[in-house]
Amino acid sequence: MIVNKKQLADIFGLSERTFTEYQRDPSFPYRAAGRGHDNEYDTTAVHSWLLERATTKGRESSREKLDRVRAGREELAYAAELKELIPAEETISLIEEAIIASRNVMLHGNTSLKKRLDREYQIDLDIEILNDHSREVLTNLSEVGEKLASEAEESLEEMDAA
């Protein structure tokens, strides 16, 4: 049955504004009648379109996926242009420098920590206790770092495959 927008809204229990929004989708079935005339809608075609929309809602078409990927790439390129992103090579070296500095502080800070503990608690602490603890902490951090690096590498491979 061919109807106008008001009749269509009444039939489907949706507002005319909703159908105006749907008309922006190039797949929405209607015949534009031109300025001053009512558009025409085939209720069977609109019903099929609404069913298709409801059943595929949340699923991304190939075109939508391509558009999303392109938009993401453009956004990354723009962020890099604005210097909001740091190239991976630079990031890795900065992180490595920070880790080495932290490691050195942990290992070499034990001497001053021992002196402070000895003075405040009137003891003679064996520095190897502190050194062993520092090495254990660094080993644990290293294992966590290796796991994170492995996960990041897998993520990058998945993104490259997509």
PDB file of C-alpha atoms in Angstrom:
ATOM      1  CA  MET A   1       0.000   0.000   0.000  1.00  0.00           C
ATOM      2  CA  ILE A   2       1.342   3.460  -0.937  1.00  0.00           C
ATOM      3  CA  VAL A   3       0.955   6.113   1.794  1.00  0.00           C
ATOM      4  CA  ASN A   4       2.276   9.516   2.827  1.00  0.00           C
ATOM      5  CA  LYS A   5       4.582  10.114   5.810  1.00  0.00           C
ATOM      6  CA  LYS A   6       1.799  10.887   8.295  1.00  0.00           C
ATOM      7  CA  GLN A   7      -0.049   7.705   7.385  1.00  0.00           C
ATOM      8  CA  LEU A   8       3.213   5.751   7.538  1.00  0.00           C
ATOM      9  CA  ALA A   9       3.923   7.109  11.017  1.00  0.00           C
ATOM     10  CA  ASP A  10       0.434   6.100  12.166  1.00  0.00           C
ATOM     11  CA  ILE A  11       0.759   2.599  10.681  1.00  0.00           C
ATOM     12  CA  PHE A  12       4.105   1.848  12.298  1.00  0.00           C
ATOM     13  CA  GLY A  13       3.583   3.830  15.507  1.00  0.00           C
ATOM     14  CA  LEU A  14       6.662   5.971  14.932  1.00  0.00           C
ATOM     15  CA  SER A  15       6.941   9.715  14.590  1.00  0.00           C
ATOM     16  CA  GLU A  16       7.144  11.506  11.250  1.00  0.00           C
ATOM     17  CA  ARG A  17      10.462  12.892  12.435  1.00  0.00           C
ATOM     18  CA  THR A  18      11.798   9.328  12.791  1.00  0.00           C
ATOM     19  CA  PHE A  19      10.952   8.619   9.163  1.00  0.00           C
ATOM     20  CA  THR A  20      12.549  11.916   8.146  1.00  0.00           C
ATOM     21  CA  GLU A  21      15.745  10.686   9.856  1.00  0.00           C
ATOM     22  CA  TYR A  22      15.449   7.281   8.151  1.00  0.00           C
ATOM     23  CA  GLN A  23      15.231   9.009   4.765  1.00  0.00           C
ATOM     24  CA  ARG A  24      18.842  10.109   5.220  1.00  0.00           C
ATOM     25  CA  ASP A  25      19.821   6.461   4.874  1.00  0.00           C
ATOM     26  CA  PRO A  26      20.219   5.801   1.136  1.00  0.00           C
ATOM     27  CA  SER A  27      18.745   2.319   1.566  1.00  0.00           C
ATOM     28  CA  PHE A  28      15.457   3.614   3.006  1.00  0.00           C
ATOM     29  CA  PRO A  29      12.643   2.913   0.510  1.00  0.00           C
ATOM     30  CA  TYR A  30      10.574   5.933  -0.516  1.00  0.00           C
ATOM     31  CA  ARG A  31       9.802   7.960  -3.585  1.00  0.00           C
ATOM     32  CA  ALA A  32      10.569  11.653  -3.331  1.00  0.00           C
ATOM     33  CA  ALA A  33       7.656  13.546  -4.822  1.00  0.00           C
ATOM     34  CA  GLY A  34       9.384  16.922  -5.026  1.00  0.00           C
ATOM     35  CA  ARG A  35       8.800  20.239  -3.339  1.00  0.00           C
ATOM     36  CA  GLY A  36       5.187  20.888  -2.379  1.00  0.00           C
ATOM     37  CA  HIS A  37       4.131  17.236  -2.730  1.00  0.00           C
ATOM     38  CA  ASP A  38       4.057  14.377  -0.233  1.00  0.00           C
ATOM     39  CA  ASN A  39       6.719  11.689  -0.541  1.00  0.00           C
ATOM     40  CA  GLU A  40       5.320   8.231  -1.181  1.00  0.00           C
ATOM     41  CA  TYR A  41       6.072   5.178   0.907  1.00  0.00           C
ATOM     42  CA  ASP A  42       5.326   1.550   0.112  1.00  0.00           C
ATOM     43  CA  THR A  43       4.382   0.061   3.485  1.00  0.00           C
ATOM     44  CA  THR A  44       5.582  -3.426   2.489  1.00  0.00           C
ATOM     45  CA  ALA A  45       9.022  -2.110   1.484  1.00  0.00           C
ATOM     46  CA  VAL A  46       9.272   0.049   4.610  1.00  0.00           C
ATOM     47  CA  HIS A  47       8.249  -2.900   6.785  1.00  0.00           C
ATOM     48  CA  SER A  48      10.981  -5.046   5.182  1.00  0.00           C
ATOM     49  CA  TRP A  49      13.517  -2.249   5.649  1.00  0.00           C
ATOM     50  CA  LEU A  50      12.577  -1.853   9.322  1.00  0.00           C
ATOM     51  CA  LEU A  51      12.887  -5.619   9.876  1.00  0.00           C
ATOM     52  CA  GLU A  52      16.282  -5.689   8.167  1.00  0.00           C
ATOM     53  CA  ARG A  53      17.420  -2.721  10.239  1.00  0.00           C
ATOM     54  CA  ALA A  54      16.247  -4.353  13.467  1.00  0.00           C
ATOM     55  CA  THR A  55      17.915  -7.699  12.709  1.00  0.00           C
ATOM     56  CA  THR A  56      21.222  -6.237  11.550  1.00  0.00           C
ATOM     57  CA  LYS A  57      21.410  -3.517  14.191  1.00  0.00           C
ATOM     58  CA  GLY A  58      24.807  -3.666  15.793  1.00  0.00           C
ATOM     59  CA  ARG A  59      26.318  -5.587  12.882  1.00  0.00           C
ATOM     60  CA  GLU A  60      28.644  -3.590  10.747  1.00  0.00           C
ATOM     61  CA  SER A  61      28.444  -3.786   6.979  1.00  0.00           C
ATOM     62  CA  SER A  62      31.640  -4.034   4.939  1.00  0.00           C
ATOM     63  CA  ARG A  63      31.179  -0.456   3.832  1.00  0.00           C
ATOM     64  CA  GLU A  64      30.666   0.753   7.405  1.00  0.00           C
ATOM     65  CA  LYS A  65      33.764  -1.149   8.541  1.00  0.00           C
ATOM     66  CA  LEU A  66      35.825   0.367   5.722  1.00  0.00           C
ATOM     67  CA  ASP A  67      34.538   3.846   6.601  1.00  0.00           C
ATOM     68  CA  ARG A  68      35.352   3.264  10.281  1.00  0.00           C
ATOM     69  CA  VAL A  69      38.873   2.047   9.497  1.00  0.00           C
ATOM     70  CA  ARG A  70      39.526   4.960   7.146  1.00  0.00           C
ATOM     71  CA  ALA A  71      38.242   7.429   9.728  1.00  0.00           C
ATOM     72  CA  GLY A  72      40.470   5.855  12.365  1.00  0.00           C
ATOM     73  CA  ARG A  73      43.519   6.142  10.131  1.00  0.00           C
ATOM     74  CA  GLU A  74      42.717   9.757   9.335  1.00  0.00           C
ATOM     75  CA  GLU A  75      42.296  10.504  13.031  1.00  0.00           C
ATOM     76  CA  LEU A  76      45.675   8.912  13.808  1.00  0.00           C
ATOM     77  CA  ALA A  77      47.360  10.815  10.980  1.00  0.00           C
ATOM     78  CA  TYR A  78      45.863  14.061  12.238  1.00  0.00           C
ATOM     79  CA  ALA A  79      46.925  13.338  15.825  1.00  0.00           C
ATOM     80  CA  ALA A  80      50.463  12.580  14.608  1.00  0.00           C
ATOM     81  CA  GLU A  81      50.463  15.823  12.632  1.00  0.00           C
ATOM     82  CA  LEU A  82      49.493  17.724  15.775  1.00  0.00           C
ATOM     83  CA  LYS A  83      52.302  15.938  17.651  1.00  0.00           C
ATOM     84  CA  GLU A  84      49.755  14.331  19.969  1.00  0.00           C
ATOM     85  CA  LEU A  85      51.280  10.940  19.196  1.00  0.00           C
ATOM     86  CA  ILE A  86      54.841   9.857  19.780  1.00  0.00           C
ATOM     87  CA  PRO A  87      56.345   7.444  17.235  1.00  0.00           C
ATOM     88  CA  ALA A  88      56.853   3.961  18.668  1.00  0.00           C
ATOM     89  CA  GLU A  89      60.623   4.129  18.173  1.00  0.00           C
ATOM     90  CA  GLU A  90      60.844   7.239  20.354  1.00  0.00           C
ATOM     91  CA  THR A  91      58.438   5.828  22.926  1.00  0.00           C
ATOM     92  CA  ILE A  92      60.410   2.615  23.320  1.00  0.00           C
ATOM     93  CA  SER A  93      63.687   4.457  23.924  1.00  0.00           C
ATOM     94  CA  LEU A  94      62.043   6.789  26.467  1.00  0.00           C
ATOM     95  CA  ILE A  95      60.523   3.847  28.336  1.00  0.00           C
ATOM     96  CA  GLU A  96      63.828   1.951  28.289  1.00  0.00           C
ATOM     97  CA  GLU A  97      65.644   4.988  29.728  1.00  0.00           C
ATOM     98  CA  ALA A  98      63.053   5.328  32.496  1.00  0.00           C
ATOM     99  CA  ILE A  99      63.291   1.625  33.343  1.00  0.00           C
ATOM    100  CA  ILE A 100      67.099   1.686  33.488  1.00  0.00           C
ATOM    101  CA  ALA A 101      67.024   4.784  35.707  1.00  0.00           C
ATOM    102  CA  SER A 102      64.470   3.117  38.025  1.00  0.00           C
ATOM    103  CA  ARG A 103      66.563  -0.064  38.154  1.00  0.00           C
ATOM    104  CA  ASN A 104      69.673   1.900  39.076  1.00  0.00           C
ATOM    105  CA  VAL A 105      67.846   3.796  41.801  1.00  0.00           C
ATOM    106  CA  MET A 106      66.486   0.540  43.214  1.00  0.00           C
ATOM    107  CA  LEU A 107      69.817  -1.254  43.215  1.00  0.00           C
ATOM    108  CA  HIS A 108      72.038   1.629  44.263  1.00  0.00           C
ATOM    109  CA  GLY A 109      69.558   3.125  46.685  1.00  0.00           C
ATOM    110  CA  ASN A 110      69.916   0.122  48.978  1.00  0.00           C
ATOM    111  CA  THR A 111      73.129   1.485  50.478  1.00  0.00           C
ATOM    112  CA  SER A 112      71.469   4.704  51.611  1.00  0.00           C
ATOM    113  CA  LEU A 113      68.383   2.756  52.760  1.00  0.00           C
ATOM    114  CA  LYS A 114      70.609   0.433  54.827  1.00  0.00           C
ATOM    115  CA  LYS A 115      72.331   3.422  56.466  1.00  0.00           C
ATOM    116  CA  ARG A 116      68.994   5.014  57.304  1.00  0.00           C
ATOM    117  CA  LEU A 117      67.529   1.792  58.748  1.00  0.00           C
ATOM    118  CA  ASP A 118      70.707   1.106  60.750  1.00  0.00           C
ATOM    119  CA  ARG A 119      70.653   4.632  62.197  1.00  0.00           C
ATOM    120  CA  GLU A 120      66.915   4.798  62.981  1.00  0.00           C
ATOM    121  CA  TYR A 121      66.582   1.286  64.425  1.00  0.00           C
ATOM    122  CA  GLN A 122      70.110   0.884  65.853  1.00  0.00           C
ATOM    123  CA  ILE A 123      70.719  -2.292  63.861  1.00  0.00           C
ATOM    124  CA  ASP A 124      73.333  -3.574  61.435  1.00  0.00           C
ATOM    125  CA  LEU A 125      71.176  -4.790  58.529  1.00  0.00           C
ATOM    126  CA  ASP A 126      72.781  -7.121  56.004  1.00  0.00           C
ATOM    127  CA  ILE A 127      72.625  -5.182  52.712  1.00  0.00           C
ATOM    128  CA  GLU A 128      72.200  -8.432  50.761  1.00  0.00           C
ATOM    129  CA  ILE A 129      68.668  -8.718  52.189  1.00  0.00           C
ATOM    130  CA  LEU A 130      67.806  -5.425  50.501  1.00  0.00           C
ATOM    131  CA  ASN A 131      69.680  -6.345  47.325  1.00  0.00           C
ATOM    132  CA  ASP A 132      67.903  -9.723  47.087  1.00  0.00           C
ATOM    133  CA  HIS A 133      64.558  -8.020  47.548  1.00  0.00           C
ATOM    134  CA  SER A 134      65.366  -5.439  44.850  1.00  0.00           C
ATOM    135  CA  ARG A 135      66.444  -8.166  42.418  1.00  0.00           C
ATOM    136  CA  GLU A 136      63.232 -10.099  43.101  1.00  0.00           C
ATOM    137  CA  VAL A 137      61.104  -6.996  42.453  1.00  0.00           C
ATOM    138  CA  LEU A 138      63.015  -6.240  39.245  1.00  0.00           C
ATOM    139  CA  THR A 139      62.636  -9.853  38.066  1.00  0.00           C
ATOM    140  CA  ASN A 140      58.876  -9.700  38.661  1.00  0.00           C
ATOM    141  CA  LEU A 141      58.635  -6.386  36.807  1.00  0.00           C
ATOM    142  CA  SER A 142      60.654  -7.851  33.950  1.00  0.00           C
ATOM    143  CA  GLU A 143      58.259 -10.811  33.668  1.00  0.00           C
ATOM    144  CA  VAL A 144      55.262  -8.472  33.644  1.00  0.00           C
ATOM    145  CA  GLY A 145      56.970  -6.316  31.001  1.00  0.00           C
ATOM    146  CA  GLU A 146      57.662  -9.334  28.789  1.00  0.00           C
ATOM    147  CA  LYS A 147      54.021 -10.431  29.086  1.00  0.00           C
ATOM    148  CA  LEU A 148      52.749  -6.936  28.206  1.00  0.00           C
ATOM    149  CA  ALA A 149      55.153  -6.691  25.264  1.00  0.00           C
ATOM    150  CA  SER A 150      53.973 -10.063  23.974  1.00  0.00           C
ATOM    151  CA  GLU A 151      50.305  -9.023  24.268  1.00  0.00           C
ATOM    152  CA  ALA A 152      51.027  -5.717  22.520  1.00  0.00           C
ATOM    153  CA  GLU A 153      52.785  -7.541  19.694  1.00  0.00           C
ATOM    154  CA  GLU A 154      49.813  -9.904  19.278  1.00  0.00           C
ATOM    155  CA  SER A 155      47.459  -6.904  19.192  1.00  0.00           C
ATOM    156  CA  LEU A 156      49.529  -5.221  16.497  1.00  0.00           C
ATOM    157  CA  GLU A 157      49.542  -8.424  14.438  1.00  0.00           C
ATOM    158  CA  GLU A 158      45.741  -8.671  14.740  1.00  0.00           C
ATOM    159  CA  MET A 159      45.358  -5.031  13.666  1.00  0.00           C
ATOM    160  CA  ASP A 160      47.646  -5.602  10.680  1.00  0.00           C
ATOM    161  CA  ALA A 161      45.627  -8.669   9.692  1.00  0.00           C
ATOM    162  CA  ALA A 162      42.351  -6.698   9.807  1.00  0.00           C
TER     163      ALA A 162
END
